[in-house]
Coordinates of C-alpha atoms in Angstrom, one line a residue:
M1 CA 23.0 -4.1 -31.9
V2 CA 22.8 -7.4 -29.5
G3 CA 23.6 -5.1 -26.8
K4 CA 21.0 -2.2 -27.5
L5 CA 18.3 -5.1 -27.9
V6 CA 19.5 -6.7 -24.6
V7 CA 19.0 -2.7 -22.6
V8 CA 15.6 -2.5 -24.3
R9 CA 14.4 -5.6 -23.4
L10 CA 15.5 -5.1 -19.5
V11 CA 14.0 -1.4 -19.6
L12 CA 11.1 -3.3 -20.4
A13 CA 11.3 -5.6 -18.2
I14 CA 11.8 -3.2 -15.8
S15 CA 8.5 -1.2 -16.7
V16 CA 6.6 -3.9 -16.3
L17 CA 7.4 -4.6 -12.8
S18 CA 7.2 -1.2 -11.7
S19 CA 3.7 -1.0 -12.9
L20 CA 3.0 -4.3 -11.2
L21 CA 4.3 -2.8 -8.0
L22 CA 2.1 0.5 -8.1
T23 CA -0.8 -1.6 -9.6
T24 CA -0.4 -3.6 -6.7
S25 CA -0.2 -1.3 -3.8
A26 CA -3.2 0.9 -5.3
Q27 CA -5.6 -1.8 -5.0
T28 CA -7.9 -1.9 -1.9
A29 CA -8.3 -5.1 0.6
C30 CA -11.2 -4.7 1.6
K31 CA -13.1 -5.0 -2.0
G32 CA -12.1 -8.3 -1.9
Q33 CA -13.4 -9.4 0.9
A34 CA -16.5 -11.9 1.5
F35 CA -19.1 -12.1 4.3
T36 CA -21.2 -14.8 5.5
E37 CA -25.0 -15.3 4.0
N38 CA -23.1 -13.5 0.9
K39 CA -24.1 -10.0 2.9
V40 CA -22.9 -7.2 0.3
F41 CA -22.5 -3.6 0.7
T42 CA -21.9 -0.2 -1.2
T43 CA -19.2 1.3 0.2
C44 CA -16.0 -0.1 2.0
R45 CA -13.0 1.4 3.8
D46 CA -9.5 0.3 5.1
L47 CA -9.1 1.4 8.5
P48 CA -5.6 2.8 8.6
H49 CA -4.6 1.0 11.8
L50 CA -4.8 -2.6 13.5
S51 CA -5.9 -4.4 10.5
S52 CA -9.3 -3.1 10.4
Y53 CA -11.7 -2.6 7.5
L54 CA -15.2 -1.4 7.4
H55 CA -17.8 -1.8 5.0
W56 CA -21.4 -0.2 5.0
T57 CA -24.5 0.4 3.5
F58 CA -26.5 4.1 4.0
D59 CA -29.5 5.1 3.2
Q60 CA -29.9 8.8 4.1
A61 CA -33.4 9.1 3.8
T62 CA -34.1 6.8 6.2
G63 CA -30.6 7.0 8.7
K64 CA -30.4 3.5 8.2
L65 CA -26.8 2.3 8.7
D66 CA -26.0 -1.6 7.7
I67 CA -21.9 -2.2 8.7
A68 CA -19.4 -5.1 8.9
F69 CA -16.3 -4.4 11.0
R70 CA -13.9 -6.5 10.4
H71 CA -10.7 -6.8 12.2
T72 CA -8.3 -9.1 11.3
G73 CA -4.5 -10.4 13.0
I74 CA -6.7 -11.6 15.6
S75 CA -4.6 -14.6 17.1
G76 CA -5.8 -17.0 19.8
T77 CA -9.0 -16.5 21.8
D78 CA -9.9 -14.6 25.2
K79 CA -9.5 -11.3 23.6
W80 CA -12.1 -8.8 22.7
V81 CA -12.8 -6.3 19.4
A82 CA -15.0 -3.4 19.6
W83 CA -15.8 -0.7 16.8
A84 CA -17.9 2.4 18.4
I85 CA -19.6 5.9 17.0
N86 CA -18.7 9.1 19.1
P87 CA -22.0 10.8 19.2
S88 CA -20.6 14.4 19.7
N89 CA -18.5 14.1 16.5
N90 CA -15.6 14.6 18.8
L91 CA -12.4 13.4 17.4
N92 CA -10.2 14.6 20.0
S93 CA -12.1 12.7 22.3
A94 CA -13.7 10.5 20.7
M95 CA -13.7 7.6 23.8
T96 CA -15.5 10.0 25.7
G97 CA -19.3 9.2 25.4
A98 CA -18.7 6.5 22.8
Q99 CA -21.4 4.0 21.7
A100 CA -19.3 0.5 21.2
L101 CA -20.5 -3.0 19.6
V102 CA -18.4 -5.2 21.5
A103 CA -17.1 -9.1 20.5
I104 CA -15.7 -11.1 23.4
I105 CA -13.8 -14.1 21.8
P106 CA -13.9 -16.7 24.2
S107 CA -11.8 -19.9 24.9
S108 CA -15.1 -21.9 23.1
G109 CA -17.8 -21.4 21.7
A110 CA -19.0 -18.6 19.3
P111 CA -18.1 -14.7 20.1
N112 CA -20.3 -12.7 22.1
A113 CA -21.8 -9.5 20.8
Y114 CA -22.7 -6.6 22.8
T115 CA -23.6 -2.9 23.3
S116 CA -21.5 -0.7 25.8
S117 CA -21.4 2.7 26.3
I118 CA -18.6 4.3 27.2
A119 CA -18.7 7.2 29.5
N120 CA -15.2 7.8 29.8
P121 CA -11.9 6.3 28.5
G122 CA -11.2 4.4 31.8
T123 CA -14.6 2.9 31.7
T124 CA -14.3 -1.1 31.2
L125 CA -16.8 -2.4 28.2
A126 CA -19.2 -3.4 30.5
E127 CA -22.9 -4.8 28.6
G128 CA -25.3 -2.0 28.4
A129 CA -28.0 -0.2 26.3
I130 CA -26.4 2.7 23.6
S131 CA -28.2 5.9 22.8
Y132 CA -28.8 4.4 18.9
N133 CA -31.6 2.0 18.5
H134 CA -29.9 -1.1 16.8
S135 CA -30.6 -4.5 15.4
G136 CA -29.0 -7.8 13.9
L137 CA -26.0 -7.3 16.1
T138 CA -24.1 -10.4 15.2
A139 CA -20.5 -11.3 15.7
T140 CA -18.5 -13.9 13.7
H141 CA -14.8 -15.2 14.2
Q142 CA -12.8 -17.4 11.5
S143 CA -9.2 -17.8 11.4
T144 CA -8.1 -14.5 12.8
E145 CA -10.5 -12.5 11.5
V146 CA -13.3 -10.9 13.7
T147 CA -16.5 -9.6 12.3
I148 CA -19.1 -7.5 13.7
Y149 CA -22.4 -7.2 11.8
A150 CA -24.9 -4.6 12.4
T151 CA -27.6 -2.0 11.3
L152 CA -27.9 1.4 13.2
T153 CA -30.3 4.0 13.0
L154 CA -28.6 7.2 12.7
P155 CA -29.9 10.9 13.9
S156 CA -31.7 12.6 10.7
G157 CA -29.3 14.4 8.6
T158 CA -26.5 12.9 10.0
T159 CA -23.6 12.4 6.8
T160 CA -20.5 12.1 9.1
L161 CA -19.4 10.4 12.0
V162 CA -16.8 10.0 14.5
H163 CA -15.7 6.4 14.9
L164 CA -13.1 4.6 16.4
W165 CA -11.7 0.8 17.0
N166 CA -9.7 -1.0 19.3
D167 CA -9.0 -4.9 20.5
G168 CA -7.4 -6.1 23.8
P169 CA -7.3 -8.8 26.1
V170 CA -9.9 -10.4 28.1
S171 CA -9.1 -11.3 31.8
S172 CA -11.7 -13.6 33.8
G173 CA -14.5 -12.9 31.2
T174 CA -14.0 -8.9 31.1
P175 CA -12.5 -6.8 28.5
A176 CA -9.2 -5.4 30.3
M177 CA -7.6 -2.4 28.8
H178 CA -6.3 -2.0 25.4
S179 CA -2.4 -1.6 24.1
M180 CA -1.1 2.0 24.2
T181 CA 1.0 1.6 21.1
S182 CA 0.4 3.9 18.6
S183 CA -1.7 1.9 15.9
N184 CA -4.3 1.7 19.6
T185 CA -4.7 5.8 20.6
Q186 CA -4.3 6.4 17.1
S187 CA -7.4 4.0 16.0
K188 CA -10.0 6.9 15.1
E189 CA -11.6 9.4 12.3
S190 CA -14.1 11.6 11.3
L191 CA -15.4 9.4 8.4
D192 CA -17.9 10.8 5.3
L193 CA -20.8 7.9 4.8
L194 CA -21.8 9.5 1.2
S195 CA -18.5 10.0 0.1
G196 CA -16.1 7.5 2.0
S197 CA -13.7 10.4 2.3
S198 CA -12.1 10.8 6.0
Q199 CA -10.0 12.8 8.3
A200 CA -8.0 11.4 11.2
G201 CA -5.6 14.4 12.0
S202 CA -2.1 13.3 13.2
G203 CA -3.2 9.4 12.9
N204 CA -3.8 10.0 9.2
S205 CA -0.6 12.0 8.5
L206 CA 1.8 9.3 10.0
R207 CA 0.3 6.7 7.9
R208 CA 1.1 8.9 5.0
R209 CA 4.4 9.6 6.2
R210 CA 4.8 5.6 6.8
N211 CA 3.8 5.1 3.6
V212 CA 6.2 7.3 1.6
H213 CA 9.2 5.9 3.7
G214 CA 8.5 2.4 2.5
V215 CA 7.9 3.3 -1.3
L216 CA 11.2 5.5 -1.2
N217 CA 13.1 2.7 0.2
A218 CA 11.9 -0.1 -1.9
L219 CA 11.8 2.0 -5.2
S220 CA 15.6 3.5 -4.4
W221 CA 17.3 0.8 -1.9
G222 CA 15.5 -2.3 -3.0
I223 CA 14.8 -2.0 -6.9
L224 CA 17.2 0.8 -8.2
M225 CA 20.2 -0.6 -6.8
P226 CA 20.0 -3.9 -8.3
V227 CA 19.2 -2.5 -11.5
G228 CA 22.2 -0.7 -11.6
A229 CA 24.5 -3.2 -10.7
I230 CA 23.0 -5.7 -13.4
I231 CA 23.3 -2.6 -15.9
A232 CA 27.1 -2.9 -15.0
R233 CA 27.9 -6.1 -14.7
Y234 CA 26.3 -7.2 -18.0
L235 CA 25.7 -4.6 -20.1
K236 CA 29.3 -3.7 -20.6
V237 CA 29.9 -6.9 -22.3
F238 CA 28.3 -6.0 -25.3
K239 CA 30.9 -3.5 -27.3
S240 CA 27.7 -1.5 -28.7
A241 CA 26.7 -0.7 -25.4
D242 CA 30.1 1.4 -24.5
P243 CA 29.6 3.7 -23.0
A244 CA 26.1 3.8 -22.3
W245 CA 26.3 1.5 -20.1
F246 CA 28.5 3.1 -17.7
Y247 CA 26.2 6.4 -18.0
L248 CA 23.2 4.5 -17.6
H249 CA 24.8 2.3 -14.4
V250 CA 25.3 5.8 -12.9
T251 CA 22.2 7.6 -13.7
C252 CA 21.1 4.8 -11.9
Q253 CA 22.7 4.6 -8.7
T254 CA 22.8 7.8 -8.7
S255 CA 19.3 8.6 -8.6
A256 CA 18.6 5.3 -5.9
Y257 CA 21.4 7.1 -3.7
I258 CA 19.0 10.4 -3.6
V259 CA 16.1 9.0 -3.0
G260 CA 17.3 6.6 -0.8
V261 CA 18.5 9.5 1.5
A262 CA 15.2 11.1 1.3
G263 CA 13.5 7.7 2.3
W264 CA 16.1 7.5 5.0
G265 CA 15.3 11.0 6.3
T266 CA 11.8 9.8 6.9
G267 CA 12.4 7.3 8.8
L268 CA 14.3 8.9 10.9
K269 CA 11.5 11.6 11.8
L270 CA 9.2 8.7 12.2
G271 CA 11.1 7.3 14.7
S272 CA 11.3 10.2 16.4
D273 CA 7.6 11.0 16.4
S274 CA 6.6 7.1 17.5
V275 CA 7.7 7.7 21.3
G276 CA 7.7 4.2 22.9
I277 CA 8.2 2.4 18.9
K278 CA 11.7 0.9 18.2
Y279 CA 13.0 -1.2 15.5
N280 CA 16.3 -1.3 16.1
T281 CA 17.7 -4.0 13.3
H282 CA 15.9 -1.8 11.0
R283 CA 17.1 1.6 12.3
A284 CA 20.9 0.0 12.5
L285 CA 20.8 -1.5 8.7
G286 CA 18.9 1.9 7.5
I287 CA 22.1 4.0 8.8
T288 CA 24.8 1.4 7.7
L289 CA 23.1 1.8 4.2
F290 CA 23.6 5.5 4.3
C291 CA 27.0 5.3 5.3
L292 CA 27.8 2.5 2.2
G293 CA 25.6 4.3 -0.3
T294 CA 27.6 7.7 0.6
L295 CA 30.9 6.2 0.7
Q296 CA 29.9 5.0 -3.1
V297 CA 29.2 8.4 -4.2
F298 CA 32.7 9.5 -3.2
A299 CA 34.3 6.5 -5.0
L300 CA 32.6 7.6 -7.9
L301 CA 34.3 11.1 -7.6
L302 CA 37.9 9.9 -6.4
R303 CA 37.7 7.0 -9.6
P304 CA 41.0 6.6 -10.9
N305 CA 41.5 6.4 -14.8
K306 CA 41.7 2.9 -16.2
D307 CA 45.5 2.6 -16.6
H308 CA 46.1 3.8 -13.0
K309 CA 48.0 1.4 -10.6
I310 CA 45.5 2.0 -7.9
R311 CA 42.6 1.3 -10.5
I312 CA 42.7 -2.7 -9.7
Y313 CA 42.5 -1.7 -5.5
W314 CA 39.2 0.8 -6.3
N315 CA 37.8 -1.9 -8.3
I316 CA 37.8 -4.6 -5.7
Y317 CA 36.6 -1.8 -3.1
H318 CA 33.5 -0.9 -5.5
Y319 CA 32.4 -4.4 -6.1
A320 CA 32.6 -4.9 -2.2
V321 CA 30.7 -1.7 -1.1
G322 CA 28.4 -2.1 -3.9
Y323 CA 27.3 -5.9 -3.2
S324 CA 27.0 -5.1 -0.1
T325 CA 25.1 -2.3 0.0
I326 CA 22.5 -4.6 -2.7
I327 CA 22.3 -7.0 0.2
I328 CA 21.9 -5.0 3.1
S329 CA 19.3 -3.2 1.4
I330 CA 17.2 -6.2 0.1
I331 CA 17.6 -7.7 3.9
N332 CA 16.0 -4.1 5.2
V333 CA 13.7 -3.5 2.8
F334 CA 11.6 -7.2 4.7
K335 CA 12.8 -5.6 8.0
G336 CA 10.6 -2.6 7.2
F337 CA 7.7 -4.9 5.9
D338 CA 8.5 -7.3 9.6
A339 CA 7.9 -3.8 11.1
L340 CA 4.6 -2.8 9.7
E341 CA 3.5 -6.4 10.3
T342 CA 4.1 -6.1 13.9
S343 CA 2.3 -2.3 13.6
V344 CA -0.6 -3.0 11.6
G345 CA -0.9 -6.6 11.0
D346 CA -1.2 -8.1 7.5
R347 CA -2.4 -4.4 6.0
Y348 CA 1.0 -4.5 3.6
N349 CA 0.9 -8.0 2.4
D350 CA 0.0 -7.1 -1.0
W351 CA 3.3 -4.9 -1.1
K352 CA 5.4 -7.5 0.2
H353 CA 4.5 -10.1 -2.7
A354 CA 4.9 -7.5 -5.0
Y355 CA 8.2 -7.0 -4.2
I356 CA 9.2 -10.5 -3.8
G357 CA 7.8 -10.9 -7.1
I358 CA 10.0 -7.7 -8.6
I359 CA 13.1 -9.3 -7.0
A360 CA 12.1 -12.7 -8.0
A361 CA 12.1 -11.5 -11.9
L362 CA 15.4 -9.2 -11.5
G363 CA 17.1 -12.3 -10.6
G364 CA 15.8 -14.6 -12.9
I365 CA 17.1 -11.5 -15.3
A366 CA 20.5 -11.6 -13.6
V367 CA 20.9 -15.6 -14.3
L368 CA 19.8 -14.9 -17.9
L369 CA 22.2 -12.4 -18.4
E370 CA 24.8 -14.4 -16.8
A371 CA 24.7 -17.3 -19.0
Y372 CA 24.2 -15.3 -22.2
T373 CA 26.7 -12.9 -21.3
W374 CA 29.4 -15.6 -20.8
I375 CA 28.4 -17.2 -24.1
V376 CA 29.1 -14.0 -25.9
V377 CA 32.3 -13.6 -23.9
L378 CA 33.4 -17.7 -25.1
K379 CA 32.8 -16.9 -28.4
R380 CA 34.9 -13.9 -28.6
R381 CA 37.8 -15.4 -26.9
N382 CA 37.5 -18.4 -29.5
S383 CA 36.8 -15.9 -32.5
E384 CA 40.1 -13.8 -31.0
N385 CA 42.3 -16.6 -30.5
K386 CA 41.6 -18.0 -34.5
T387 CA 42.1 -15.0 -35.6
A388 CA 45.6 -14.4 -33.8
H389 CA 46.3 -18.0 -34.9
G390 CA 45.9 -17.1 -38.5
V391 CA 48.3 -14.3 -38.2
N392 CA 50.6 -16.0 -36.8
G393 CA 50.5 -19.0 -39.2
T394 CA 50.8 -16.4 -42.4
N395 CA 53.7 -14.5 -41.2
G396 CA 55.9 -17.7 -40.0
Y397 CA 55.2 -19.4 -43.9
G398 CA 56.1 -15.8 -44.9
S399 CA 59.3 -15.9 -42.9
R400 CA 60.4 -19.0 -43.8
G401 CA 59.8 -18.4 -47.3
Q402 CA 62.3 -15.4 -47.3
Q403 CA 64.9 -17.4 -45.5
V404 CA 64.7 -19.9 -48.4

């Protein structure tokens, strides 16, 4: 009965933690942002690259578009940040002809905000007039956040636009070329101002695959694997949980392996599609996990009987490979978060904090079960010893009586 209660409580705890992860992942970061002078916008969007966010209020009748473009993760000075609209709505050549709002972050003083018309991709962000009437162009720099404010008047009938954003260094007071990483070259999309939906082609597809890769691997290697180990280590102590604990353990680990292989495959595909971007440690650990997980599957198929003379060696192998897999899994999940931070900044910090909370909770559950199961085992041993002494005493007295 006690074992069944422990199983139920463990399942409930895991369900709550999984709900926490899903809830945190579903949140939109831009909705928690605040602005100077208590400015409020009706719609916001987490942009898919460069830790950037767009807030806007659009009046379709007048074509007035109030925007606040925020770029986080801008450390240091002598940097530039820009947000632009392509008047021809050409997503494939979004930079050509783009009308930009630029903020220069100097080594001292407030940011300098101005407009710039980009004739072609090789053009520097020289100050000049743009094709949209505008007002209220300002920029702020607080900590690592740069925010550009402006009000633009769009042509009549406009409800969608192609916009792009980027950042780069400043050399001798002049904006220099931005980086050519995938995040920089794909920071563009077609945006519906009324619904807030967007289309970004291959860039958006890459982001979705990156999210799928992260979720699959964090759930499988990073959560299900430790849960399966907890089940095997602690629930088998309770006689009422036998053989349920074994089937739960096998189901959990097998599911983790299947989902993990799918996540591993998406990671290999992401790596091949991200030319010039390499995360060697993350990749090497991922390949190692796949190999160790495959070894565990074969170990299950070749498991000897309990009374077989080599069973003890199989147990040592199974424990060593299993715990090594779990430790490397958790390390590699955090390596994945580091890779995301390098690529898109702090966009996934909420996911990281949620995972830390889940691992901490699982660790706490393991500590409690470790203490509780030791108590159960020691009480059981004491009870068995007393029973054994009682039986031996009775038998001894009877023997002596017979001898007399």
